[in-house]
Each structure stands twice: as structure tokens, then as C-alpha cells.
PDB file of C-alpha atoms in Angstrom:
ATOM      1  CA  MET O   1      -3.509 -37.913 -24.096  1.00  0.00           C
ATOM      2  CA  GLN O   2      -4.964 -36.571 -27.304  1.00  0.00           C
ATOM      3  CA  ILE O   3      -8.361 -34.972 -27.745  1.00  0.00           C
ATOM      4  CA  ASN O   4      -9.461 -34.178 -31.298  1.00  0.00           C
ATOM      5  CA  GLY O   5      -5.887 -34.005 -32.526  1.00  0.00           C
ATOM      6  CA  MET O   6      -4.685 -31.804 -29.636  1.00  0.00           C
ATOM      7  CA  SER O   7      -2.052 -32.930 -27.153  1.00  0.00           C
ATOM      8  CA  ASN O   8      -1.752 -31.928 -23.518  1.00  0.00           C
ATOM      9  CA  ASN O   9       1.930 -30.987 -23.760  1.00  0.00           C
ATOM     10  CA  TYR O  10       1.199 -27.385 -22.807  1.00  0.00           C
ATOM     11  CA  THR O  11      -0.472 -25.759 -19.825  1.00  0.00           C
ATOM     12  CA  ILE O  12      -2.444 -22.626 -20.583  1.00  0.00           C
ATOM     13  CA  PRO O  13      -1.378 -19.988 -18.043  1.00  0.00           C
ATOM     14  CA  ILE O  14      -3.864 -17.843 -16.127  1.00  0.00           C
ATOM     15  CA  SER O  15      -4.061 -14.063 -15.546  1.00  0.00           C
ATOM     16  CA  ASN O  16      -1.323 -11.683 -16.594  1.00  0.00           C
ATOM     17  CA  VAL O  17       0.989 -14.408 -17.947  1.00  0.00           C
ATOM     18  CA  SER O  18       1.806 -14.123 -21.608  1.00  0.00           C
ATOM     19  CA  ARG O  19       3.715 -17.360 -22.072  1.00  0.00           C
ATOM     20  CA  VAL O  20       2.936 -21.054 -22.356  1.00  0.00           C
ATOM     21  CA  THR O  21       4.865 -23.443 -20.140  1.00  0.00           C
ATOM     22  CA  PRO O  22       5.835 -26.759 -21.777  1.00  0.00           C
ATOM     23  CA  VAL O  23       5.322 -29.845 -19.625  1.00  0.00           C
ATOM     24  CA  ASN O  24       6.489 -33.425 -20.012  1.00  0.00           C
ATOM     25  CA  THR O  25       4.091 -36.333 -20.304  1.00  0.00           C
ATOM     26  CA  ASP O  26       4.659 -37.095 -16.606  1.00  0.00           C
ATOM     27  CA  ASN O  27       3.343 -33.580 -15.768  1.00  0.00           C
ATOM     28  CA  THR O  28       6.701 -32.076 -14.823  1.00  0.00           C
ATOM     29  CA  VAL O  29       7.996 -28.838 -16.305  1.00  0.00           C
ATOM     30  CA  ASP O  30      10.724 -29.053 -18.945  1.00  0.00           C
ATOM     31  CA  SER O  31      14.214 -27.958 -17.932  1.00  0.00           C
ATOM     32  CA  ALA O  32      14.334 -24.403 -16.614  1.00  0.00           C
ATOM     33  CA  SER O  33      17.044 -23.488 -19.114  1.00  0.00           C
ATOM     34  CA  ARG O  34      14.526 -23.682 -21.952  1.00  0.00           C
ATOM     35  CA  ILE O  35      11.815 -21.623 -20.200  1.00  0.00           C
ATOM     36  CA  LYS O  36      12.078 -17.882 -20.233  1.00  0.00           C
ATOM     37  CA  ALA O  37      11.259 -16.635 -16.732  1.00  0.00           C
ATOM     38  CA  SER O  38       8.930 -13.658 -16.509  1.00  0.00           C
ATOM     39  CA  THR O  39      10.782 -10.696 -15.075  1.00  0.00           C
ATOM     40  CA  GLU O  40       9.763  -7.330 -13.700  1.00  0.00           C
ATOM     41  CA  CYS O  41      10.802  -4.142 -15.432  1.00  0.00           C
ATOM     42  CA  SER O  42      13.549  -2.177 -13.695  1.00  0.00           C
ATOM     43  CA  THR O  43      11.069   0.425 -12.369  1.00  0.00           C
ATOM     44  CA  CYS O  44       8.882  -2.250 -10.729  1.00  0.00           C
ATOM     45  CA  GLU O  45      11.931  -4.114  -9.475  1.00  0.00           C
ATOM     46  CA  ASN O  46      13.350  -0.995  -7.771  1.00  0.00           C
ATOM     47  CA  ARG O  47      10.040   0.250  -6.289  1.00  0.00           C
ATOM     48  CA  ARG O  48      10.171   0.722  -2.501  1.00  0.00           C
ATOM     49  CA  TYR O  49       7.437   1.576  -0.014  1.00  0.00           C
ATOM     50  CA  VAL O  50       8.006   3.811   3.030  1.00  0.00           C
ATOM     51  CA  ASP O  51       5.667   5.335   5.631  1.00  0.00           C
ATOM     52  CA  GLY O  52       5.701   9.127   5.793  1.00  0.00           C
ATOM     53  CA  SER O  53       3.776   9.570   9.051  1.00  0.00           C
ATOM     54  CA  ASN O  54       5.091  10.484  12.480  1.00  0.00           C
ATOM     55  CA  GLU O  55       3.678   7.328  14.104  1.00  0.00           C
ATOM     56  CA  MET O  56       6.615   5.205  15.191  1.00  0.00           C
ATOM     57  CA  ASP O  57       4.676   1.966  15.777  1.00  0.00           C
ATOM     58  CA  VAL O  58       3.612   1.270  12.178  1.00  0.00           C
ATOM     59  CA  SER O  59       5.347  -0.763   9.479  1.00  0.00           C
ATOM     60  CA  PHE O  60       7.489   0.547   6.597  1.00  0.00           C
ATOM     61  CA  LYS O  61       9.418   3.156   8.585  1.00  0.00           C
ATOM     62  CA  THR O  62      12.409   2.081   6.498  1.00  0.00           C
ATOM     63  CA  PRO O  63      11.954   1.617   2.725  1.00  0.00           C
ATOM     64  CA  GLY O  64      10.974  -1.926   1.784  1.00  0.00           C
ATOM     65  CA  LYS O  65      10.170  -3.868  -1.374  1.00  0.00           C
ATOM     66  CA  ILE O  66       6.749  -5.447  -1.811  1.00  0.00           C
ATOM     67  CA  LYS O  67       5.884  -7.858  -4.602  1.00  0.00           C
ATOM     68  CA  PRO O  68       3.228  -6.312  -6.867  1.00  0.00           C
ATOM     69  CA  GLU O  69       0.776  -9.149  -6.190  1.00  0.00           C
ATOM     70  CA  GLU O  70       1.131  -8.593  -2.405  1.00  0.00           C
ATOM     71  CA  ALA O  71       1.022  -4.774  -2.446  1.00  0.00           C
ATOM     72  CA  PHE O  72      -2.737  -4.336  -1.890  1.00  0.00           C
ATOM     73  CA  THR O  73      -2.784  -6.664   1.114  1.00  0.00           C
ATOM     74  CA  LYS O  74       0.300  -5.173   2.754  1.00  0.00           C
ATOM     75  CA  VAL O  75      -0.590  -1.532   2.106  1.00  0.00           C
ATOM     76  CA  SER O  76      -4.158  -1.973   3.377  1.00  0.00           C
ATOM     77  CA  SER O  77      -2.831  -3.809   6.440  1.00  0.00           C
ATOM     78  CA  HIS O  78      -0.418  -0.926   7.059  1.00  0.00           C
ATOM     79  CA  GLU O  79      -3.246   1.603   6.808  1.00  0.00           C
ATOM     80  CA  ARG O  80      -5.256  -0.478   9.313  1.00  0.00           C
ATOM     81  CA  GLN O  81      -2.397   0.090  11.767  1.00  0.00           C
ATOM     82  CA  HIS O  82      -2.991   3.836  11.450  1.00  0.00           C
ATOM     83  CA  VAL O  83      -6.737   3.309  12.026  1.00  0.00           C
ATOM     84  CA  SER O  84      -6.003   1.204  15.129  1.00  0.00           C
ATOM     85  CA  ASN O  85      -3.824   4.010  16.494  1.00  0.00           C
ATOM     86  CA  ALA O  86      -6.617   6.521  15.872  1.00  0.00           C
ATOM     87  CA  ILE O  87      -9.127   4.277  17.654  1.00  0.00           C
ATOM     88  CA  ALA O  88      -6.762   4.006  20.635  1.00  0.00           C
ATOM     89  CA  LYS O  89      -6.362   7.810  20.750  1.00  0.00           C
ATOM     90  CA  GLY O  90     -10.128   8.282  20.393  1.00  0.00           C
ATOM     91  CA  ASN O  91     -10.819   5.945  23.321  1.00  0.00           C
ATOM     92  CA  LYS O  92      -8.758   8.019  25.760  1.00  0.00           C
ATOM     93  CA  PRO O  93     -10.625  10.170  28.274  1.00  0.00           C
ATOM     94  CA  GLY O  94     -11.585  13.536  26.807  1.00  0.00           C
ATOM     95  CA  ALA O  95     -11.222  12.346  23.218  1.00  0.00           C
ATOM     96  CA  LYS O  96     -13.718  11.075  20.667  1.00  0.00           C
ATOM     97  CA  LEU O  97     -12.912   9.549  17.281  1.00  0.00           C
ATOM     98  CA  ILE O  98     -15.134  11.292  14.747  1.00  0.00           C
ATOM     99  CA  SER O  99     -13.960   9.557  11.561  1.00  0.00           C
ATOM    100  CA  ALA O 100     -11.219   7.401  10.080  1.00  0.00           C
ATOM    101  CA  ASN O 101     -10.972   7.113   6.291  1.00  0.00           C
ATOM    102  CA  VAL O 102      -8.571   4.997   4.259  1.00  0.00           C
ATOM    103  CA  ALA O 103      -7.749   5.525   0.580  1.00  0.00           C
ATOM    104  CA  ILE O 104      -5.624   3.056  -1.380  1.00  0.00           C
ATOM    105  CA  LYS O 105      -3.786   4.743  -4.262  1.00  0.00           C
ATOM    106  CA  MET O 106      -3.337   2.996  -7.607  1.00  0.00           C
ATOM    107  CA  SER O 107      -0.832   3.930 -10.319  1.00  0.00           C
ATOM    108  CA  VAL O 108       0.416   2.688 -13.669  1.00  0.00           C
ATOM    109  CA  CYS O 109       4.086   1.859 -14.155  1.00  0.00           C
ATOM    110  CA  PRO O 110       5.470   4.229 -16.822  1.00  0.00           C
ATOM    111  CA  GLU O 111       7.879   1.564 -18.092  1.00  0.00           C
ATOM    112  CA  CYS O 112       5.782  -1.600 -18.396  1.00  0.00           C
ATOM    113  CA  GLY O 113       2.219  -0.256 -18.075  1.00  0.00           C
ATOM    114  CA  ARG O 114       1.327  -2.575 -15.186  1.00  0.00           C
ATOM    115  CA  ASN O 115      -1.224  -1.363 -12.614  1.00  0.00           C
ATOM    116  CA  TYR O 116       0.040  -1.428  -9.035  1.00  0.00           C
ATOM    117  CA  VAL O 117      -0.832  -0.162  -5.568  1.00  0.00           C
ATOM    118  CA  SER O 118       1.316   2.924  -5.088  1.00  0.00           C
ATOM    119  CA  GLY O 119       0.404   3.688  -1.486  1.00  0.00           C
ATOM    120  CA  GLY O 120      -2.325   4.602   0.916  1.00  0.00           C
ATOM    121  CA  LEU O 121      -3.596   7.503   2.970  1.00  0.00           C
ATOM    122  CA  THR O 122      -5.434   7.368   6.283  1.00  0.00           C
ATOM    123  CA  THR O 123      -7.170  10.509   7.480  1.00  0.00           C
ATOM    124  CA  THR O 124      -8.621  10.649  10.969  1.00  0.00           C
ATOM    125  CA  GLN O 125     -10.554  13.240  12.902  1.00  0.00           C
ATOM    126  CA  ILE O 126     -10.498  13.214  16.701  1.00  0.00           C
ATOM    127  CA  LYS O 127     -12.405  15.713  18.822  1.00  0.00           C
ATOM    128  CA  TYR O 128     -10.833  16.571  22.157  1.00  0.00           C
ATOM    129  CA  SER O 129     -12.722  17.884  25.171  1.00  0.00           C
ATOM    130  CA  GLU O 130     -12.294  21.593  25.875  1.00  0.00           C
ATOM    131  CA  SER O 131     -12.306  20.943  29.636  1.00  0.00           C
ATOM    132  CA  ASN O 132      -8.616  20.017  29.499  1.00  0.00           C
ATOM    133  CA  PRO O 133      -6.633  23.222  30.291  1.00  0.00           C
ATOM    134  CA  TYR O 134      -3.504  21.872  28.571  1.00  0.00           C
ATOM    135  CA  GLU O 135      -5.468  21.298  25.371  1.00  0.00           C
ATOM    136  CA  LYS O 136      -6.820  24.854  25.506  1.00  0.00           C
ATOM    137  CA  ASN O 137      -3.300  26.252  25.890  1.00  0.00           C
ATOM    138  CA  ARG O 138      -1.997  24.087  23.032  1.00  0.00           C
ATOM    139  CA  LYS O 139      -4.755  25.311  20.725  1.00  0.00           C
ATOM    140  CA  SER O 140      -4.154  28.953  21.565  1.00  0.00           C
ATOM    141  CA  VAL O 141      -0.398  28.592  20.932  1.00  0.00           C
ATOM    142  CA  GLU O 142      -0.960  26.749  17.642  1.00  0.00           C
ATOM    143  CA  GLY O 143      -3.550  29.319  16.611  1.00  0.00           C
ATOM    144  CA  SER O 144      -1.168  32.207  17.206  1.00  0.00           C
ATOM    145  CA  LEU O 145       1.561  30.457  15.189  1.00  0.00           C
ATOM    146  CA  LEU O 146      -0.742  29.749  12.250  1.00  0.00           C
ATOM    147  CA  ALA O 147      -2.386  33.182  12.089  1.00  0.00           C
ATOM    148  CA  GLY O 148      -1.585  34.870   8.799  1.00  0.00           C
ATOM    149  CA  ASN O 149       0.072  31.853   7.148  1.00  0.00           C
ATOM    150  CA  PHE O 150      -2.511  31.603   4.399  1.00  0.00           C
ATOM    151  CA  ILE O 151      -2.906  35.201   3.295  1.00  0.00           C
ATOM    152  CA  ASP O 152      -2.582  35.989  -0.410  1.00  0.00           C
ATOM    153  CA  LYS O 153      -0.647  39.288  -0.523  1.00  0.00           C
ATOM    154  CA  ALA O 154      -1.090  39.635  -4.288  1.00  0.00           C
ATOM    155  CA  VAL O 155      -4.758  40.575  -3.994  1.00  0.00           C
TER     156      VAL O 155
END
């Protein structure tokens, strides 16, 4: 088909694709040997995601690869697992979930300049009842261990 001297032998790619894919008149792609496949840089190809928390029931406890286009969905889903755990802890007797905040971190690949999701951080705040004697003892022990850890001796 020709429109004003232009043929439809090429498909214009969308978003983040810097090549034109030739197609045959029957709308099939030309042989793969003639098309240069888009590849990731070595930094993006070797990027792995791993969870650094002490929660054993969340994903990414072992390093895993995520495709750049799937990173936001998978990282935000992973952070939702942390929020679900905080909600479960906050629903226990003597506990109250005060807040749960999620931040998704973005970075730029130093090799190819592509933006990508580099990770996430979930911060939660749970208030525990002081009526629990075990909780009181735990706090007093932790307090005695932490006393003096943040003193600047240079002053």
C-alpha cells in the first residue's frame, strides 16, 4: 500500500526503541538474521535484586534478575509484602501499627544511561503496649546496651 509516495514496509517502533523493524508485504518480520536485536548493556544484564531485611517470608532472599520493564511492579509488590507483615504484627494483641511507608528508589545506569528501579525501602512504626512485662524487660535491656553508643568524644 502506498500513501503519497510512502510505502508501509516499515513499522515505526514505540517508546525507548531506536530502530525500525522491516516487515514483508504479508506483515511478517524479515529474517531475524538481518535484524539487529536490542541488547542490554553488561551492567543492566548483570544487575541482581536481593532483600536485605530479616523477614524470612518475603521474596528476593536470594539474588535474582528482574527485567528492567518489570522492576517497578516486582519491587513494589515485594515492598507490599513487608507492609502486609507489619499489618499482621500491628493486629496482634498489645500492638498498634502507627505507620507504614514505602519508597521506591530510582537510579541511572552508569554505562547506558537508562533509568531503572534500583530498590525499595519500607519503614514501619508499631507501638507496643507497656502492660506486657516481657516487653518492658526487653526495652530496658536494649536501652542499657544502646546507652552511650552515640556520644561524640571529640567535643
